[in-house]
Amino acid sequence: MPHSIDLNSDLGESFGRWTLGEDEALLELVTSANVACGFHAGDPSVMRRTCRTAADRNVAVGAQVGYRDLAGFGRRFIDVQAGELRDEVLYQVAALDGFARAAGVRVRYVKPHGALYNAVVSLEAQARAVVEAVRDYDAELAVLGLPGSVFLAIADQSGVPTFREAFADRAYTGEGRLVSRREPGAVLRDPDEIATRCLRMVCDGEIVAADGSVLQVRPDSICVHGDTPGAVAGARAVREVLGARGVSFQPFTPR
Amino acid sequence: MPHSIDLNSDLGESFGRWTLGEDEALLELVTSANVACGFHAGDPSVMRRTCRTAADRNVAVGAQVGYRDLAGFGRRFIDVQAGELRDEVLYQVAALDGFARAAGVRVRYVKPHGALYNAVVSLEAQARAVVEAVRDYDAELAVLGLPGSVFLAIADQSGVPTFREAFADRAYTGEGRLVSRREPGAVLRDPDEIATRCLRMVCDGEIVAADGSVLQVRPDSICVHGDTPGAVAGARAVREVLGARGVSFQPFTPR
Amino acid sequence: MPHSIDLNSDLGESFGRWTLGEDEALLELVTSANVACGFHAGDPSVMRRTCRTAADRNVAVGAQVGYRDLAGFGRRFIDVQAGELRDEVLYQVAALDGFARAAGVRVRYVKPHGALYNAVVSLEAQARAVVEAVRDYDAELAVLGLPGSVFLAIADQSGVPTFREAFADRAYTGEGRLVSRREPGAVLRDPDEIATRCLRMVCDGEIVAADGSVLQVRPDSICVHGDTPGAVAGARAVREVLGARGVSFQPFTPR
Amino acid sequence: MPHSIDLNSDLGESFGRWTLGEDEALLELVTSANVACGFHAGDPSVMRRTCRTAADRNVAVGAQVGYRDLAGFGRRFIDVQAGELRDEVLYQVAALDGFARAAGVRVRYVKPHGALYNAVVSLEAQARAVVEAVRDYDAELAVLGLPGSVFLAIADQSGVPTFREAFADRAYTGEGRLVSRREPGAVLRDPDEIATRCLRMVCDGEIVAADGSVLQVRPDSICVHGDTPGAVAGARAVREVLGARGVSFQPFTPR
């Protein structure tokens, strides 16, 4: 059983007049913030504010990169050609790093969002495009992704540091993929269930899939969501239950 | 009379399926490229390509920052609040710098575009917002602007290196402002007239305004446009006429 | 004192993943719905849903047209040229009318939103552009605006039916303009104060401005906001207080 | 051999500062104009102008509907959910019809664009969404599509008038699908080859596919492209060669 674990959450997903998520509360609980970069969510002022608060609280800043799709919140697969996707990802990472630098820190890792996250699990061209963008921007930048994904495999082959995550509140298929949000039961809501699930992930290295099978995991980070009702309660429960077992919380990215 | 002068041009203004300007030809003629950053023109792949070509030809890369207004090409004044504008400018500069770094160079200066260019001539809140973004991002970054503008004055007070430009092909008011593009005669088209005008700017430090009065200028750079018919011919004429007088061409930004 | 009055509210202002306002509750209280058309807020599915619910409840559908500015929620003045603005407004009205028709009704009036609302109070070119769009689309369409505005004057001269509104929860200047949202005290929050204010508007034809002066008004409609905390409570208070005086509520637009 | 045929072309694809296609010349040659509606190309002023010119020349106006993807010009498949797609299509059709009405005509048909065109050849959910939008908007509206497509089949079952088109300048697979633009040889450029190909389509009902097989077609309309170099020459050659055989040109949509 590990002495420490990272908690990551999608943050900075407000846009203009529209607010989303309980960023203030979650930035007290997580150790890594996946900050949206303006293509599917987030705007420059939200990015600045989120980086600033993360930096003040020693929360590591990661780039939550996505498809160029505000209307769809990055949740719709887009068949972007690899070269364009690489450039769109580099653009997002660099833009966010501007706000990280202004807050005295740096972007430390990249995590694809939504439909792009799912695409790079298996789609080689898009996975490679994201990895190339990461390498082009900064050779020390890490990536965070799904264990067993093509994305992490390509990153690893390319010399990019890779970190694996497990989801506190998402249902898994028997193959270790996420159940689509379009399916019922895809998102767990009960804080106790979420905490118990995380305990088993971290202590036993196991997740029970939707079909009842048991998946083996060794996560570097646990993803708690920020935009679902009860997100804060879920994250708090995870910290309490794991903390009671002596697990501490710190960013997976070294510095 | 100066031994050398800089020629700058707005480049990288294509977007997606739509191409604009003769970037390839102009990147052979200018010494500084004001590269659009995606808010009013330009997209990530265009930005990458433009930075790459500029770097290959030792053309200095500058950030052509503008209002968030693709539909209006940044040519419509927007009453953005200062904090938002500062963040939007920082976002653009940082994003472009990602591509500059990928091409082995850095963004060396910032030049506002279109309606923002005109706004910061006199509007203190917006001028200050742009200057703050520049300083927030990189203390060594320079700005390029209109002599006598509030923008250059605030940049200067803030310790940001300032450079002054004159326009090869734009009509001036008697007050040294640009005649609005919505007015007839705002843009000059004849290469000979453009070249003669530049010769007088550089050798005598003078521009004849639309009302016949003579303005005093000491430009660090001359702006030639890239998106007007005959832009290349104009730029070529400027190089020939000035070159014949022994003037050489090099970036205003030291490195 | 009038037997009946209209209550209007800005609705359908959600966008994609982001929700805003308490549309369900307000559509039980208002008699006219200013439905956002996708340029500053609203998306096609939100538009369909809002038109459908409004039609089911006999709430009149109006087009809440605005600048093309999702990032700024239409609250930033944009110096659009008249021809472009006319076309952007026509586009929005026609698009919304598609959903109104699909719900078995029609768009009955047009009300500019945010910074456009304020611009057409005094800016003739933009006011005329909006009126032209309304006439181009449908000669029977009405407009709703601020009493004394250039917008209503031009609409009136052009033969477009005009209706005047007063704001339940916005502070007025002594000249009968709205106090800018950027100023403190611009938006009233207390339901009792709002209701009392509306009672005086409707029964006595008076509003007390921020400077203490008393403005004369004869509103055809009262605007209650949908996106401020307590909006529903405010609208409910208005209905109760006015209803207790025997005022009934019905759309200002005949049909 | 038919006495008459329709020629359709994608028009109105400029956006803001960016122009595309030779609309003026093509509107002299085609009988049906697929006018972009602002989601992947086109803006309100371009839509107005294109509808006006089409109306003046008795060219039928059709809605060229596409994915919400300006950056990708609608050429990237997007996995939009059916309900959203239906609403996005209805929005586009209604918006365009506003400009058609302002020009004294009406939108007569709907033709999906780019990746959406290809998607509805086989993807039932998206095909049905487009058909539902067409029916929701106007029961008399027709659709134009690829013979053998799921789209035309569903439209037909739904009582929507269907029309079949063949492409003058696109390569076909042996299954009667279009070769992807990402493949070499997907677009034909030689006017003589294009004209000869059209002659065979119209007179013999045959197209030779890329694999050499011969496809049977009975097109109601031939699509000539507007945004490729030589588009005008191609369209002109088609008119000349077919005209010489006594074929006349008129819209497929009755009115």
Short mmCIF file of C-alpha atoms in Angstrom, two decimals, chain B residues 104-242:
data_model
loop_
_atom_site.label_atom_id
_atom_site.label_comp_id
_atom_site.label_asym_id
_atom_site.label_seq_id
_atom_site.Cartn_x
_atom_site.Cartn_y
_atom_site.Cartn_z
CA GLY B 104 13.71 27.26 -31.81
CA VAL B 105 13.06 30.97 -31.31
CA ARG B 106 10.95 33.17 -29.01
CA VAL B 107 8.32 35.83 -29.39
CA ARG B 108 10.28 39.05 -29.22
CA TYR B 109 7.63 41.75 -29.29
CA VAL B 110 3.89 42.41 -29.15
CA LYS B 111 1.92 44.57 -31.56
CA PRO B 112 -1.82 45.11 -31.14
CA HIS B 113 -3.93 44.58 -34.25
CA GLY B 114 -6.76 46.43 -35.93
CA ALA B 115 -9.26 48.08 -33.65
CA LEU B 116 -7.16 47.27 -30.60
CA TYR B 117 -4.21 49.04 -32.21
CA ASN B 118 -6.34 52.12 -32.62
CA ALA B 119 -7.92 51.83 -29.18
CA VAL B 120 -4.60 51.81 -27.33
CA VAL B 121 -3.50 54.96 -29.09
CA SER B 122 -5.73 56.88 -26.73
CA LEU B 123 -7.67 54.56 -24.41
CA GLU B 124 -5.67 54.29 -21.22
CA ALA B 125 -7.44 51.31 -19.62
CA GLN B 126 -6.98 49.10 -22.68
CA ALA B 127 -3.42 50.32 -23.29
CA ARG B 128 -2.49 49.53 -19.71
CA ALA B 129 -4.10 46.09 -19.98
CA VAL B 130 -1.94 45.20 -22.98
CA VAL B 131 1.21 46.44 -21.26
CA GLU B 132 0.41 44.45 -18.13
CA ALA B 133 -0.03 41.29 -20.16
CA VAL B 134 3.32 41.85 -21.84
CA ARG B 135 5.07 42.36 -18.50
CA ASP B 136 3.28 39.45 -16.87
CA TYR B 137 4.43 37.13 -19.58
CA ASP B 138 8.05 38.10 -20.05
CA ALA B 139 9.90 41.09 -18.69
CA GLU B 140 12.14 41.23 -21.77
CA LEU B 141 9.37 41.38 -24.32
CA ALA B 142 9.17 44.61 -26.33
CA VAL B 143 6.17 46.42 -27.78
CA LEU B 144 5.72 47.99 -31.19
CA GLY B 145 3.25 50.83 -31.61
CA LEU B 146 2.30 54.23 -32.88
CA PRO B 147 4.60 57.11 -31.88
CA GLY B 148 2.81 59.41 -29.46
CA SER B 149 0.33 56.74 -28.41
CA VAL B 150 -0.79 56.26 -24.82
CA PHE B 151 0.26 52.64 -25.35
CA LEU B 152 3.93 53.43 -25.88
CA ALA B 153 3.89 55.98 -23.06
CA ILE B 154 2.52 53.48 -20.55
CA ALA B 155 4.87 50.75 -21.76
CA ASP B 156 7.78 53.13 -21.35
CA GLN B 157 6.73 54.07 -17.80
CA SER B 158 6.41 50.38 -17.01
CA GLY B 159 9.93 49.57 -18.12
CA VAL B 160 8.86 47.69 -21.25
CA PRO B 161 11.13 48.35 -24.25
CA THR B 162 9.19 50.36 -26.83
CA PHE B 163 9.63 50.66 -30.57
CA ARG B 164 7.89 53.07 -32.94
CA GLU B 165 6.54 52.26 -36.31
CA ALA B 166 5.36 54.16 -39.34
CA PHE B 167 2.98 52.80 -41.97
CA ALA B 168 4.13 52.51 -45.53
CA ASP B 169 0.66 52.36 -47.01
CA ARG B 170 -1.74 54.02 -44.61
CA ALA B 171 -2.94 57.62 -44.71
CA TYR B 172 -2.35 59.72 -41.56
CA THR B 173 -4.47 62.43 -40.00
CA GLY B 174 -2.86 65.74 -39.14
CA GLU B 175 -2.62 64.48 -35.55
CA GLY B 176 -0.50 61.52 -36.54
CA ARG B 177 -3.31 58.99 -36.22
CA LEU B 178 -4.26 56.48 -38.93
CA VAL B 179 -7.18 57.41 -41.15
CA SER B 180 -9.91 54.81 -40.50
CA ARG B 181 -10.19 52.00 -43.01
CA ARG B 182 -13.85 52.93 -43.32
CA GLU B 183 -12.74 56.19 -44.99
CA PRO B 184 -11.78 56.43 -48.67
CA GLY B 185 -8.07 56.82 -49.31
CA ALA B 186 -7.14 55.15 -46.03
CA VAL B 187 -4.94 52.58 -47.75
CA LEU B 188 -2.35 53.43 -50.40
CA ARG B 189 -1.94 50.96 -53.25
CA ASP B 190 0.69 52.33 -55.61
CA PRO B 191 4.12 50.72 -55.02
CA ASP B 192 6.02 53.77 -56.20
CA GLU B 193 4.08 56.12 -53.97
CA ILE B 194 4.58 53.73 -51.06
CA ALA B 195 8.31 53.50 -51.66
CA THR B 196 8.74 57.26 -52.04
CA ARG B 197 6.80 57.79 -48.83
CA CYS B 198 9.05 55.35 -46.97
CA LEU B 199 12.17 56.98 -48.31
CA ARG B 200 11.06 60.32 -46.91
CA MET B 201 10.14 58.71 -43.55
CA VAL B 202 13.48 57.05 -43.16
CA CYS B 203 15.79 59.68 -44.66
CA ASP B 204 14.02 62.88 -43.63
CA GLY B 205 11.90 61.69 -40.73
CA GLU B 206 8.75 63.07 -42.37
CA ILE B 207 5.31 61.87 -43.42
CA VAL B 208 2.81 63.99 -45.31
CA ALA B 209 -0.62 63.66 -43.67
CA ALA B 210 -3.95 63.53 -45.53
CA ASP B 211 -4.51 67.21 -44.75
CA GLY B 212 -1.17 68.16 -46.28
CA SER B 213 0.60 68.86 -43.00
CA VAL B 214 4.03 67.33 -42.42
CA LEU B 215 4.48 64.98 -39.46
CA GLN B 216 7.85 64.32 -37.84
CA VAL B 217 8.67 60.62 -37.34
CA ARG B 218 11.68 58.52 -36.32
CA PRO B 219 10.43 55.01 -36.92
CA ASP B 220 12.25 51.92 -35.69
CA SER B 221 10.17 49.91 -38.11
CA ILE B 222 8.02 50.39 -41.18
CA CYS B 223 4.80 48.43 -41.48
CA VAL B 224 3.95 47.02 -44.88
CA HIS B 225 0.63 45.27 -45.20
CA GLY B 226 0.25 41.68 -46.22
CA ASP B 227 -3.40 41.37 -47.03
CA THR B 228 -3.91 44.08 -49.62
CA PRO B 229 -3.56 43.50 -53.36
CA GLY B 230 -0.07 44.56 -54.35
CA ALA B 231 1.32 44.12 -50.85
CA VAL B 232 4.31 42.20 -52.12
CA ALA B 233 5.02 44.73 -54.85
CA GLY B 234 4.86 47.50 -52.27
CA ALA B 235 7.25 45.77 -49.89
CA ARG B 236 9.64 44.99 -52.72
CA ALA B 237 9.62 48.59 -53.91
CA VAL B 238 10.38 49.79 -50.38
CA ARG B 239 13.37 47.46 -50.14
CA GLU B 240 14.69 48.49 -53.51
CA VAL B 241 14.37 52.21 -53.07
CA LEU B 242 15.77 52.23 -49.55
#
